[in-house]
Structure formats: C-alpha cells, structure tokens
Coordinates of C-alpha atoms and ligand atoms in Angstrom, one line a residue:
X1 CA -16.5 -30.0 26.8
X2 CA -19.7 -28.9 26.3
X3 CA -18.6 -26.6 23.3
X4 CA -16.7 -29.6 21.4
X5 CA -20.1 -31.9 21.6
X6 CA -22.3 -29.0 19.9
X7 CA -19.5 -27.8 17.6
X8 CA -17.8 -30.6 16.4
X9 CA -19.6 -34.1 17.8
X10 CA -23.3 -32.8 17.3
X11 CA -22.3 -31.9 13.5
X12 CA -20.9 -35.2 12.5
X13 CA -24.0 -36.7 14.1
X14 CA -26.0 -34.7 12.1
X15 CA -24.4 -35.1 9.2
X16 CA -24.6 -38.7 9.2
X17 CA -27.9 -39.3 10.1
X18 CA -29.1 -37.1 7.5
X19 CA -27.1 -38.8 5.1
X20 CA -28.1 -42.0 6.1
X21 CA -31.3 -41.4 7.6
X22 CA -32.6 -39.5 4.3
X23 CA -31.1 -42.7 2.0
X24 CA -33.1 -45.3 3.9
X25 CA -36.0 -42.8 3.6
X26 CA -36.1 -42.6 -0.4
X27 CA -35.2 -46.8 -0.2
X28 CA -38.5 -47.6 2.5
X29 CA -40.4 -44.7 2.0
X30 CA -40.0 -42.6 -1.0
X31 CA -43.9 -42.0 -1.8
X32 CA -43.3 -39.4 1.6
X33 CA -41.0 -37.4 0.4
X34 CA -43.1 -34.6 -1.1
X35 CA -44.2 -32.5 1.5
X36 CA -48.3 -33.6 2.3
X37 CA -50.0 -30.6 1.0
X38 CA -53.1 -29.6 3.6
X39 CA -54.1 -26.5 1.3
X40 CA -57.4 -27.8 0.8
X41 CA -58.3 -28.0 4.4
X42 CA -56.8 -24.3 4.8
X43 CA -55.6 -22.0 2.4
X44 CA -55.9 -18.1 3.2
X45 CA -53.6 -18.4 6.0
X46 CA -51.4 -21.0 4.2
X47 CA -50.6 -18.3 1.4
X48 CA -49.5 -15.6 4.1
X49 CA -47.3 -17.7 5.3
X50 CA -46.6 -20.4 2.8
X51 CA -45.0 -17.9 0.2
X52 CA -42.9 -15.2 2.3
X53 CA -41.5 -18.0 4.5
X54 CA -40.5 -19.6 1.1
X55 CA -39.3 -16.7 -0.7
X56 CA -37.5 -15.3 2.7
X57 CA -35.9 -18.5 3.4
X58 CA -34.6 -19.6 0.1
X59 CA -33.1 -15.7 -0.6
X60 CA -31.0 -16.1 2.9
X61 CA -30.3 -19.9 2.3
X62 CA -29.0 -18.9 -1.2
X63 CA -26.8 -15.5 0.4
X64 CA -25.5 -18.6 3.0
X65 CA -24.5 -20.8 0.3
X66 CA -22.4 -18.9 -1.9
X67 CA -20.7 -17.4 1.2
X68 CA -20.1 -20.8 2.4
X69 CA -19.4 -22.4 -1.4
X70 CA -17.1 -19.3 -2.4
X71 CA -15.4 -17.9 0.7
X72 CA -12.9 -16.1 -1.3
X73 CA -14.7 -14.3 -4.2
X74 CA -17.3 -13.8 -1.3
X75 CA -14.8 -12.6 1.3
X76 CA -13.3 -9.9 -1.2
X77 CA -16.8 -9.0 -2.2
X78 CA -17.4 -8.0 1.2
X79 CA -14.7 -5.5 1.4
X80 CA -16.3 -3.4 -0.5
X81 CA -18.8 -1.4 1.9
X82 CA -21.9 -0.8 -0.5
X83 CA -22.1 -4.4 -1.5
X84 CA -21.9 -5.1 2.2
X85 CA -24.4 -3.0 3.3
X86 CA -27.0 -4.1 0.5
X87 CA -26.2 -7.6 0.9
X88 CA -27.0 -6.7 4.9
X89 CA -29.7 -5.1 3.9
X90 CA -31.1 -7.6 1.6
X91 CA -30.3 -10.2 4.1
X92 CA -32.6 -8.9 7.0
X93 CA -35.1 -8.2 4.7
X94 CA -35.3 -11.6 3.3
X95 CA -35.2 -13.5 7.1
X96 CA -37.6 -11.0 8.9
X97 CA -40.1 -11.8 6.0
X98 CA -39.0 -15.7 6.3
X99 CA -40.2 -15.1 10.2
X100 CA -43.3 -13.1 9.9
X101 CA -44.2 -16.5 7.3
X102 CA -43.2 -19.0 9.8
X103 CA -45.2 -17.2 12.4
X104 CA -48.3 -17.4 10.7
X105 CA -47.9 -20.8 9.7
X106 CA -47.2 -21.8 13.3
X107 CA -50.6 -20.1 14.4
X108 CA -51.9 -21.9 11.7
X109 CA -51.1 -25.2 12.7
X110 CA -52.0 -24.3 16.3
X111 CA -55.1 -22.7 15.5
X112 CA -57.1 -24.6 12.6
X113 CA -58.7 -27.6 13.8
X114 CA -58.5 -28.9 10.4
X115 CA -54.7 -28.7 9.6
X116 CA -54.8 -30.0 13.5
X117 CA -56.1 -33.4 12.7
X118 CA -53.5 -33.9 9.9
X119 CA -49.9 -32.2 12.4
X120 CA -47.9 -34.5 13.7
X121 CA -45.8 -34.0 16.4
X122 CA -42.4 -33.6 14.6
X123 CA -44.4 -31.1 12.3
X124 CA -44.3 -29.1 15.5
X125 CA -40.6 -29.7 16.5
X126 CA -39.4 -29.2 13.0
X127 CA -41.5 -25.2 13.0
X128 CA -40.4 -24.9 16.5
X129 CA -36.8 -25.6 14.7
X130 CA -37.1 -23.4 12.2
X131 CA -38.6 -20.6 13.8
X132 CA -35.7 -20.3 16.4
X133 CA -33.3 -20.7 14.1
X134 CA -34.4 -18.5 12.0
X135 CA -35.1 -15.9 15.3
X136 CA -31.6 -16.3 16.3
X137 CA -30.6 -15.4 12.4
X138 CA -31.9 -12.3 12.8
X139 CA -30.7 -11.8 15.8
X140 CA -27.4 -11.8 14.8
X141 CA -28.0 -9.9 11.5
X142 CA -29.1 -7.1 13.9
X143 CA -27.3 -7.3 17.2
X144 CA -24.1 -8.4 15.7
X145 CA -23.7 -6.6 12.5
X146 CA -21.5 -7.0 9.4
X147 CA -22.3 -10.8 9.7
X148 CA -21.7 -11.1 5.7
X149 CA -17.8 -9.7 6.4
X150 CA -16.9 -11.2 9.9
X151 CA -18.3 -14.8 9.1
X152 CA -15.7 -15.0 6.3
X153 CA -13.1 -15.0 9.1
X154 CA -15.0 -17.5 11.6
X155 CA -17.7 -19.8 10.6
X156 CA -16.9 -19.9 7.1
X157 CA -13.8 -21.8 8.1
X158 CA -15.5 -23.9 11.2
X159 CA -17.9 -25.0 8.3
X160 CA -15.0 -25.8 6.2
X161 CA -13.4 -27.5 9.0
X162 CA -16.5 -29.9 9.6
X163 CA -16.4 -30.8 5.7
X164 CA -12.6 -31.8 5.4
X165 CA -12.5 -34.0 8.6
X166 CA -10.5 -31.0 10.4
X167 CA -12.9 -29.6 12.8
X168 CA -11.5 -26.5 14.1
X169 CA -14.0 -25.0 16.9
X170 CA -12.0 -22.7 18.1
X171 CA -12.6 -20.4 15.4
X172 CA -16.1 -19.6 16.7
X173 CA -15.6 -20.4 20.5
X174 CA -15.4 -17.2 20.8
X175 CA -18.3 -15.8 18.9
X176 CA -21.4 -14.5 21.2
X177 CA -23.9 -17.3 22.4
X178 CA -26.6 -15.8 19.6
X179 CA -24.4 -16.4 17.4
X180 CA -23.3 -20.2 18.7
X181 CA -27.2 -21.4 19.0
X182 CA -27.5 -20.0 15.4
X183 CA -24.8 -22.4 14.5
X184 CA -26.2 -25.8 16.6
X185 CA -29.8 -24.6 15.1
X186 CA -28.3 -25.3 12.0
X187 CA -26.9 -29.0 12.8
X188 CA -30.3 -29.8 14.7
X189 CA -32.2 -28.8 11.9
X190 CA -30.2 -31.4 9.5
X191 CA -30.4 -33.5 12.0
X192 CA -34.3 -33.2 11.5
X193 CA -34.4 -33.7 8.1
X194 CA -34.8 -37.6 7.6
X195 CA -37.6 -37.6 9.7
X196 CA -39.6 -35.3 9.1
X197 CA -41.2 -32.7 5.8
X198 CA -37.8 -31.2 5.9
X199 CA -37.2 -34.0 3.2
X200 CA -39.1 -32.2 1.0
X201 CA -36.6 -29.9 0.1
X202 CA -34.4 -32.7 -1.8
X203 CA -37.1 -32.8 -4.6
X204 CA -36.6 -29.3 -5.1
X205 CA -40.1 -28.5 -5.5
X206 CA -39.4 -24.5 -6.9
X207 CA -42.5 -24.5 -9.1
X208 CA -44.4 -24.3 -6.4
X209 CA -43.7 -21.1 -6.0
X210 CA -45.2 -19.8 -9.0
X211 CA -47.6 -22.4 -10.0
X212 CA -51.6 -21.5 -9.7
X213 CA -53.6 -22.7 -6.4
X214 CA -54.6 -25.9 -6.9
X215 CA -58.7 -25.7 -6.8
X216 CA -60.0 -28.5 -4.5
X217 CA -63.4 -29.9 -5.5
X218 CA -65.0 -31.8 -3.0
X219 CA -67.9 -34.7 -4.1
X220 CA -69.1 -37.6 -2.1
X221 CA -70.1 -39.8 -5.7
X222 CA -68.2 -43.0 -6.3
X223 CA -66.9 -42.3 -9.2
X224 CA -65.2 -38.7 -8.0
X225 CA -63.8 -40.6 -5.2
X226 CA -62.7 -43.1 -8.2
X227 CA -60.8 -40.4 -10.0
X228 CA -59.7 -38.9 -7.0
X229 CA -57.9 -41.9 -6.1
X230 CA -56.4 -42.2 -9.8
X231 CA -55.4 -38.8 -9.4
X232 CA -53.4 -39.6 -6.4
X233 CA -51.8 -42.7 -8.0
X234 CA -50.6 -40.5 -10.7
X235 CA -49.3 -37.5 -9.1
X236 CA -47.1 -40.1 -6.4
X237 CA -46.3 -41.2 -10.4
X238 CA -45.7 -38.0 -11.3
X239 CA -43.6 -37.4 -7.8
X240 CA -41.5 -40.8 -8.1
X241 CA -40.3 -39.8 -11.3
X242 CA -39.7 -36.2 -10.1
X243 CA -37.3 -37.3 -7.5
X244 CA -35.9 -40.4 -9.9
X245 CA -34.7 -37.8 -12.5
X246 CA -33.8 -35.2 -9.6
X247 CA -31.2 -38.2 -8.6
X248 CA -30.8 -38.9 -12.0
X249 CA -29.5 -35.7 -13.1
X250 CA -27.1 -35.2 -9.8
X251 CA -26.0 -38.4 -10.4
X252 CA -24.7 -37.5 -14.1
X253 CA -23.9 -34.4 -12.6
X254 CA -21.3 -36.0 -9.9
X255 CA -19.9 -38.4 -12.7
X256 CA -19.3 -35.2 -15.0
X257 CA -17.4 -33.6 -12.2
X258 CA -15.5 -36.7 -10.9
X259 CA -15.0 -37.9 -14.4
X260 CA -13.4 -34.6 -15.1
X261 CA -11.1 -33.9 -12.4
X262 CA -9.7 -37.4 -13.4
X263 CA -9.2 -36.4 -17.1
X264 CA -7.6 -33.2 -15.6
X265 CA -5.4 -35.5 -13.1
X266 CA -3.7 -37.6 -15.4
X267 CA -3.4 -34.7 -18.2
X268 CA -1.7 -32.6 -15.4
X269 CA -2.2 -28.8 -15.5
X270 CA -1.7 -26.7 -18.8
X271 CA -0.4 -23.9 -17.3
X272 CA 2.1 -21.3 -18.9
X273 CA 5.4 -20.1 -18.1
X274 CA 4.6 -17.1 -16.5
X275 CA 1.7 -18.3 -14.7
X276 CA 3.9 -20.6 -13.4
X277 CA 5.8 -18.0 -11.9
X278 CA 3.1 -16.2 -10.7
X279 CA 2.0 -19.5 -8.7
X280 CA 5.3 -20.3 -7.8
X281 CA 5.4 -16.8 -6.2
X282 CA 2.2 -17.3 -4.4
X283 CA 3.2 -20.9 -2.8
X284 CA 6.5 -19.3 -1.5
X285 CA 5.2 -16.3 -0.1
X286 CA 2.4 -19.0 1.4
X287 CA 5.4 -21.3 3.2
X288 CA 7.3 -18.0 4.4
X289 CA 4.0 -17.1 6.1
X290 CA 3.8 -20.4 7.7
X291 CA 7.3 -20.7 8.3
X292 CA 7.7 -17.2 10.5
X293 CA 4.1 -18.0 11.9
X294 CA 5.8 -21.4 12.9
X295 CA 9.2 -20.1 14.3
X296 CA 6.9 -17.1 16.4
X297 CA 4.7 -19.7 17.9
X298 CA 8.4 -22.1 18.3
X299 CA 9.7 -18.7 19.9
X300 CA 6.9 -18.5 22.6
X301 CA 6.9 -22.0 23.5
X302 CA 11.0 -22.0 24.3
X303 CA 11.0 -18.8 26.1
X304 CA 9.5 -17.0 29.0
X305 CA 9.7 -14.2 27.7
X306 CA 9.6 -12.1 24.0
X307 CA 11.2 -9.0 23.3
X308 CA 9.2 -6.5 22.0
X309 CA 12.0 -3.5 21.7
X310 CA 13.8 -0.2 23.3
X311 CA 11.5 1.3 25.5
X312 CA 12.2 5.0 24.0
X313 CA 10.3 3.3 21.3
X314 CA 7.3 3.1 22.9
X315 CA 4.7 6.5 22.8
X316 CA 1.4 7.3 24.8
X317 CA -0.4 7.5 21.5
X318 CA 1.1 5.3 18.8
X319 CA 0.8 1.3 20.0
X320 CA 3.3 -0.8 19.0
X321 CA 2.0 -3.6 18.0
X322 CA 3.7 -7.5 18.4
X323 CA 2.1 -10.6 18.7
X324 CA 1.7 -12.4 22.6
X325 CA 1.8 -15.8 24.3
X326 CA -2.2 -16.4 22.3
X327 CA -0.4 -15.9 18.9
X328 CA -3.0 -12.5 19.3
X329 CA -2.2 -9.1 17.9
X330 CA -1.5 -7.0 21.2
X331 CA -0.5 -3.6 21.6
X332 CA 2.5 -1.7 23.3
X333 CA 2.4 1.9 24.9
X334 CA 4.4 4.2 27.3
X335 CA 2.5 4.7 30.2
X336 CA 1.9 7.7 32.3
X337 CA 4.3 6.5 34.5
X338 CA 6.8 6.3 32.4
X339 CA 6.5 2.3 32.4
X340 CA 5.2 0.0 29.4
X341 CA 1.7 -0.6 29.1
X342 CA 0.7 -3.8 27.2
X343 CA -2.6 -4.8 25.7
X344 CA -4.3 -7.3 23.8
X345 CA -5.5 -5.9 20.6
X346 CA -7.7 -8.6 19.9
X347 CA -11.5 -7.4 20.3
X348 CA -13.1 -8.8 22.7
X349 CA -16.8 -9.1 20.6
X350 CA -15.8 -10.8 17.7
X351 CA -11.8 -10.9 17.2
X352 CA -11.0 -8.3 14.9
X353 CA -7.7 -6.2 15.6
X354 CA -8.1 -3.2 17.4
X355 CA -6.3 0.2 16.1
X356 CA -3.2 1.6 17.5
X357 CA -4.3 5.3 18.1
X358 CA -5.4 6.4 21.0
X359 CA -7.7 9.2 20.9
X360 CA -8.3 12.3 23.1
X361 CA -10.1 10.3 25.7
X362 CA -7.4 7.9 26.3
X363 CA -9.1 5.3 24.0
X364 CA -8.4 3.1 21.1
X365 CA -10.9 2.2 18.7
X366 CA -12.6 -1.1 17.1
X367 CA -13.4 -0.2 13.6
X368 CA -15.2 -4.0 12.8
X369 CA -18.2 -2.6 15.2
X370 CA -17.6 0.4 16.9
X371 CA -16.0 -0.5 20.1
X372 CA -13.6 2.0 22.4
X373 CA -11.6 0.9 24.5
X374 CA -9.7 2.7 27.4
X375 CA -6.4 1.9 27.3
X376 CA -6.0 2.4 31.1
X377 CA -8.2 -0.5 32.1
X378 CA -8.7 -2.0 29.1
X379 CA -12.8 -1.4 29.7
X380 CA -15.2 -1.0 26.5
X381 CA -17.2 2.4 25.9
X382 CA -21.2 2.0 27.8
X383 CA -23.2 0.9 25.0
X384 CA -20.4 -0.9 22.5
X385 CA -20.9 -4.1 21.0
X386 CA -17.8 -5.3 23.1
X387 CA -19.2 -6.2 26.4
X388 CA -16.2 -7.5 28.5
X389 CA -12.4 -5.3 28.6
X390 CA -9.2 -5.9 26.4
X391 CA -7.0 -7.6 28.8
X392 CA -3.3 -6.0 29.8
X393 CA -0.6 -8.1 29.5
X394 CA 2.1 -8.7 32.3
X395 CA 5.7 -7.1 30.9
X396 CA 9.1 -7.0 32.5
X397 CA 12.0 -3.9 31.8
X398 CA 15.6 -4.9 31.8
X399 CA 18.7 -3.3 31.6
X400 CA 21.5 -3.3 29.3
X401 CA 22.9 -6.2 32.0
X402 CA 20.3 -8.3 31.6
X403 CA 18.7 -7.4 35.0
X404 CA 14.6 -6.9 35.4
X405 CA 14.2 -3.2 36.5
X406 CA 10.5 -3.2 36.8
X407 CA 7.7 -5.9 35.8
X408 CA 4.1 -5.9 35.8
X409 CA 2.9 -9.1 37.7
X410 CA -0.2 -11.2 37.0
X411 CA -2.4 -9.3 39.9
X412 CA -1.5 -6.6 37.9
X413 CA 0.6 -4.8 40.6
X414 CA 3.6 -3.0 39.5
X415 CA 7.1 -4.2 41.4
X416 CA 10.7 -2.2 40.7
X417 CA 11.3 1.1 38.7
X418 CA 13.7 1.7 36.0
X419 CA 16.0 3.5 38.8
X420 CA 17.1 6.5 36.7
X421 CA 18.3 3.8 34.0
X422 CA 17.3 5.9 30.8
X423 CA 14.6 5.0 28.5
X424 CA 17.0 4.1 25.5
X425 CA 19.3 1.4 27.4
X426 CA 15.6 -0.7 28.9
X427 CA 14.1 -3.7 27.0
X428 CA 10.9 -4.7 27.0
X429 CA 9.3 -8.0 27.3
X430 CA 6.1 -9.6 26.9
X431 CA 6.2 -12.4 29.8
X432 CA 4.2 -15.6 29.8
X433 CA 0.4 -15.2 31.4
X434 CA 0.9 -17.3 34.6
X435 CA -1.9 -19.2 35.4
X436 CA -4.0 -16.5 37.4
X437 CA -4.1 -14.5 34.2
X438 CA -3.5 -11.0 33.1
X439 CA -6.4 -8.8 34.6
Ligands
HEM501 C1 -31.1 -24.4 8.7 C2 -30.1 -23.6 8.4 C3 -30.2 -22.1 8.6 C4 -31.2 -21.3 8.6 C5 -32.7 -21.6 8.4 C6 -30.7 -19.9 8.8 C7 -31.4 -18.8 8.8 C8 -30.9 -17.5 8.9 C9 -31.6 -16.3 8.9 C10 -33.1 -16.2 8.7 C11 -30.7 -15.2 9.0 C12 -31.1 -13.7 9.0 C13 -31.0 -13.1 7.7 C14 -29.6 -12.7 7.2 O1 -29.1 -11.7 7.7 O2 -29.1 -13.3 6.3 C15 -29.4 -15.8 9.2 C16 -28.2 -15.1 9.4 C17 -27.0 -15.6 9.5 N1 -26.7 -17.0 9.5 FE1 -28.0 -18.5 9.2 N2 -29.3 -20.0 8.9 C18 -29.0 -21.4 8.8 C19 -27.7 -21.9 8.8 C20 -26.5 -21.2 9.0 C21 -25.2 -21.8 9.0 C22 -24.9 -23.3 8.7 C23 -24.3 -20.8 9.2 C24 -22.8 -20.8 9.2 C25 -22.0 -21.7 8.9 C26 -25.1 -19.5 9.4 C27 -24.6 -18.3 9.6 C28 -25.3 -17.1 9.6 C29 -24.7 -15.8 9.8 C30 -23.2 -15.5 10.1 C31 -25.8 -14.9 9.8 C32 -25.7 -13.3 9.9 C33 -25.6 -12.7 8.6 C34 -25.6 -11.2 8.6 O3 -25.4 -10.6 9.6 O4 -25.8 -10.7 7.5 N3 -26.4 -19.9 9.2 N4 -29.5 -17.2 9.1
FES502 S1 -15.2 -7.1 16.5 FE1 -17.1 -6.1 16.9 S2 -16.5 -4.3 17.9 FE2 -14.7 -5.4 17.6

C-alpha cells in the first residue's frame, strides 16, 4: 500500500504539480525564476560550495540522463567492465564532491547572518532535499555497487513505466530501502520545484559556471542607488528574454521533432529488403519470447505442479535450472539424501540469477555482487551484499505410476522416500508455494 503511494501515486503527483505548478509560475511570477543571487552578502563560502555542488551535480544528473534517455546503447555500454568501472568511478567522484558543496552551502545559510535575513524556509527544505538525496546517491553508489549495470534492469524501466502511463513498481519493490528513498527523493524533489529556486534550473543558467565574480560596489548616493535600480530593471530584461528565447527555442525544437515524425508517418519507413528481413526476424523472435513466456506463466496457473525432469538428471554440483511458480530462475540439485533439492536462483540483494556450480564449500555464487550462498539452507556468506537466504522450494517425486514417492512440504519437512524405486523411473516436480511459504 504504502509502496504503490511512493512509487507510483507520489510520482504522478509530482509530475503534475511540477508541470503545472512551474507553468502558472512563468504566467504570475516569471521575474522569480532566476535563482536570487546573495553573493554580495557572502561570497568565499558561496564559491566552495557554489561551484563543486554545481559541477558535481550536473556530471551525475547528465550520467542519469543518458542512462535513463538511452537504456539500450547504455545498457550494452555497461557490459563492458572498464567502462563500468570508470563510469562508477566517475560517478562517486562527481556526487561526493556534489555533497561536500551542498554541505558547505548548508552551513552557510545556517551560519551567515547575512544570507540568514534573505533564507526562506523552503530554501531550507529544498537543501535539506537535496542533501539527502544526494546522501542516499552515494549511498547506493557505494553500498550497492555496479549501480550503472543493475539499474538498467530495475529503475530504468520503473522510470519508463511512470512516463508511458504503465507504472510497473514491482520492478524496484524489491530493491534495498537506500535504494527506494533514493527514488522518492527524486519525485519529492520535483515535487519542490514550482515552489521554490529549484525553478532556476529551467533557464539553464550554465554560464554561470564560468563567468567572472560579479564585483559588488556598495554606495549610499542617490544617483548609485538610481543606476542600481536601472541595473536591476535591465538584468530582469535581460532574464525575461533569457527564459522567452529558452521557450522559444524548445518550442521550435518540439515542432521540429513533432513535425518530423509526422512527415516520417505518412511517408512510411524507407527501409530495404534485407533490412526488412532482419526486422522481421527480430519481431518474431520477440513474439516467440512472449508467446513461451506466456504459455510458462499459462502452465503454472492450470497446474499444481511443473515438471522439471528424471531425477538421475539431477547432480550435487551442477543445478538444473527451470523457472518456478514466481516466473523466477530457480535451481535443481540431488541432495545428500538422495532426494531433490530445489532453490530459488533469484538473488535475494538485487535480483540477478545466481550460478549453477556449487563450489567446495557447498555454495553457489552471485556474480552481480559477490554473494554465496549455501545451498543447504539457502543462507548468504557473513559479510555479502545479500542479507536475507535464497528460499528452497517445496518438490514432490513420483513414480512411473503417477504416485508421489516423496515430497518436501511447505514447513520444509521431508514426507515418503523413493522406496528402492530407482533414480531413472522418478519425476520431479516443482509444487505450488502454499500459502505458509517455502522456508
Ligand atoms: C533530483 C534527482 C536526483 C539527484 C539529485 C540524484 C543524485 C545522485 C547522486 C549524487 C548519486 C551518487 C553519484 C553516482 O554514483 O552517480 C546518485 C546515484 C544514483 N542514482 Fe540518483 N539522483 C537523482 C535522481 C535519480 C533517479 C530519478 C533515479 C532513477 C530513476 C536515480 C538512480 C540512481 C542510481 C541507480 C544511482 C547509483 C549509481 C551507481 O551506483 O553508479 N537517481 N544519484
Ligand atoms: S544481486 Fe547483488 S549480490 Fe546478487
């Protein structure tokens, strides 16, 4: 309940009040866009955190956006392990120094009486925003690494499932609570942006970056305060126009693109002949791969039970792998018993599929973080990222007859025995969790 509010009802809100909220801003209020600047009543402090906030910021914000914009090109980037560890690398660097400048510019608003007089209270909310958010970044860029590769598999889509009116939460219910707050940071944060400086950002004010302190005369004759009042008039000019042409250009920008895919509409595609094949190739292979996930996911809502084969063809040290009741990878072994033991290969830290060797110690290995798991209980190795076990799944043997020799129930107790029945004439099935769970 709480899960679909923050992932799916909280983003919507946010994504309309930002739209709407920032519209009625430019139409009442678009003198206040430009962020007030208060580096005349402070400035050493303002340029240690001013610029590496900035800098920081806008380097991750950018890395987020083309993963976000190009999940493909960026998803197969990612599989390569030196651009992954750079990007990483790059990454942490960019948001620790985005959080050493949002530090000082919080102490700065909290310390300098000056910059005091002129802080508003959603100043404060909207730092206190940012500087979690961009806490629990790093958080997860150190606690939970190889963020650039497993988001391509988890929020990447959520994000695209908020944008095309098919939110999907499940793909990050899963994900740690660092993780999780990350994402609602994100939505509160839009959710800030009509009302406070946030707006600034829409005027894309990048020279700001480079461009030369401004050097702030102070004078108390009439006509100093005359010219510093036309100076005012014409930089709110200067900022009006700024933000007219910003809207202009996107504007002409949007028309271009919408203009274009029309033209390219009616013209339909000019594609050849054998890349028409190769497509056509692609699209079938696409509606197989539906079709069988479809008929698996048919399959284990008709039966009870699934086969997953003889169980001679199970070994101690090789899993079989199948998919269960979840539509999860899971894994299939002979146990020391003699009987089948059944596991779900899906990681329990962030979902990738475990291997399906077990090692010396009995243990089979998540390659995404470094997680081992004992295949005997199911429990993680002290220290991995995985925190809670793999559960075992509940299996039944039966006989050439039809006739269950031996299942595994949900306590996890072990009823029946293949009663000198030999390995090669036994089935195996994965049975349906029943409600108390596998253990
Ligand atoms: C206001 C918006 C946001 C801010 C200020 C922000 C800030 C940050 C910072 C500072 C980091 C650490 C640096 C890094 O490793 O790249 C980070 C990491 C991360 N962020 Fe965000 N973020 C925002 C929105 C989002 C959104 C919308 C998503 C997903 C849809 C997201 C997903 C991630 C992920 C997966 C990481 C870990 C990357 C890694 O391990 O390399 N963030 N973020
Ligand atoms: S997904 Fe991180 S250890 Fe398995």
């Amino acid at each position: 309940m709480i899960d679909s509010f923050l992932l799916v009802g909280l983003p919507y809100l946010a994504i309309t009040v930002c739209v709407v909220g920032t519209f009625w801003r430019w139409k009442t209020q678009a003198f206040t866009w430009s962020s007030l600047s208060s580096q005349f009543l402070e400035a050493r402090q303002l340029r240690w955190g001013s610029m590496p906030w900035h800098l920081g910021i806008l380097l991750v914000l950018l890395g987020h956006l083309v993963a976000l914009a190009l999940p493909r090109v960026w998803g197969s980037l990612m599989t390569y392990p030196t651009l992954l560890v750079i990007t990483e690398t790059v990454g942490l660097g960019a948001g620790a120094m985005a959080l050493v400048g949002i530090v000082v510019l919080a102490f700065r608003r909290l310390t300098s009486g000056r910059v005091q007089a002129v802080t508003t209270t959603m100043d404060l909310v909207v730092l206190a925003l940012l500087f979690f958010q961009s806490l629990l970044g790093v958080l997860t860029a150190l606690l939970h690494r190889w963020g650039a590769a497993w988001s391509t598999a988890t929020v990447v889509p959520y994000f695209w499932s908020i944008l095309l009116l098919r939110p999907d939460p499940s793909l990050v219910a899963d994900l740690p609570p660092i993780v999780k707050a990350h994402l609602v940071g994100a939505w509160l944060v839009l959710l800030a942006v009509p009302f406070s400086r946030l707006v600034h950002v829409l005027a894309l004010p990048l020279s700001y970056l480079w461009r030369a302190p401004q050097i702030v005369i102070w004078s108390g004759s009439r006509r100093a305060r005359m010219q510093a009042k036309d100076l005012a008039v014409a930089e709110s000019r200067r900022e009006f126009l700024k933000g007219a042409a910003g809207v202009a250009v996107a504007g002409t920008l949007l028309s271009a693109g919408v203009l274009d895919k029309l033209v390219r509409f009616f013209q339909g595609p000019k594609i050849s002949g054998e890349m028409e094949t190769v497509l056509l190739a692609k699209r079938l292979r696409h509606l197989q791969m539906t079709a069988e996930e479809q008929a698996l996911q048919l399959e284990r809502q008709k039966n009870d039970r699934i086969l997953i084969g003889r169980l001679s063809e199970l070994s101690a040290t090789k899993g079989k792998y199948f998919i269960d009741f979840h539509m999860a990878p899971a894994l299939a072994f002979l146990g020391a018993n003699g009987l089948p033991l059944l596991i779900s290969a899906k990681c329990t830290h962030l979902g990738c599929t475990v291997g399906g060797d077990v090692d010396a110690q009995g243990q089979i290995l998540c390659p995404c973080h470094i997680s081992y798991f004992k295949i005997t209980t199911g429990e993680p190795n002290p220290g991995a990222p995985a925190k809670t076990p793999l559960p075992h799944l509940e299996w039944a043997v039966v006989d050439a007859a039809g006739k269950t020799l031996a299942q595994r129930t949900a306590g996890g107790a072990i009823e029946g025995s293949l009663a000198g029945v030999p390995p090669e004439a036994c089935q195996v099935y994965v049975c349906r969790p029943s409600p108390e769970g596998a253990s």
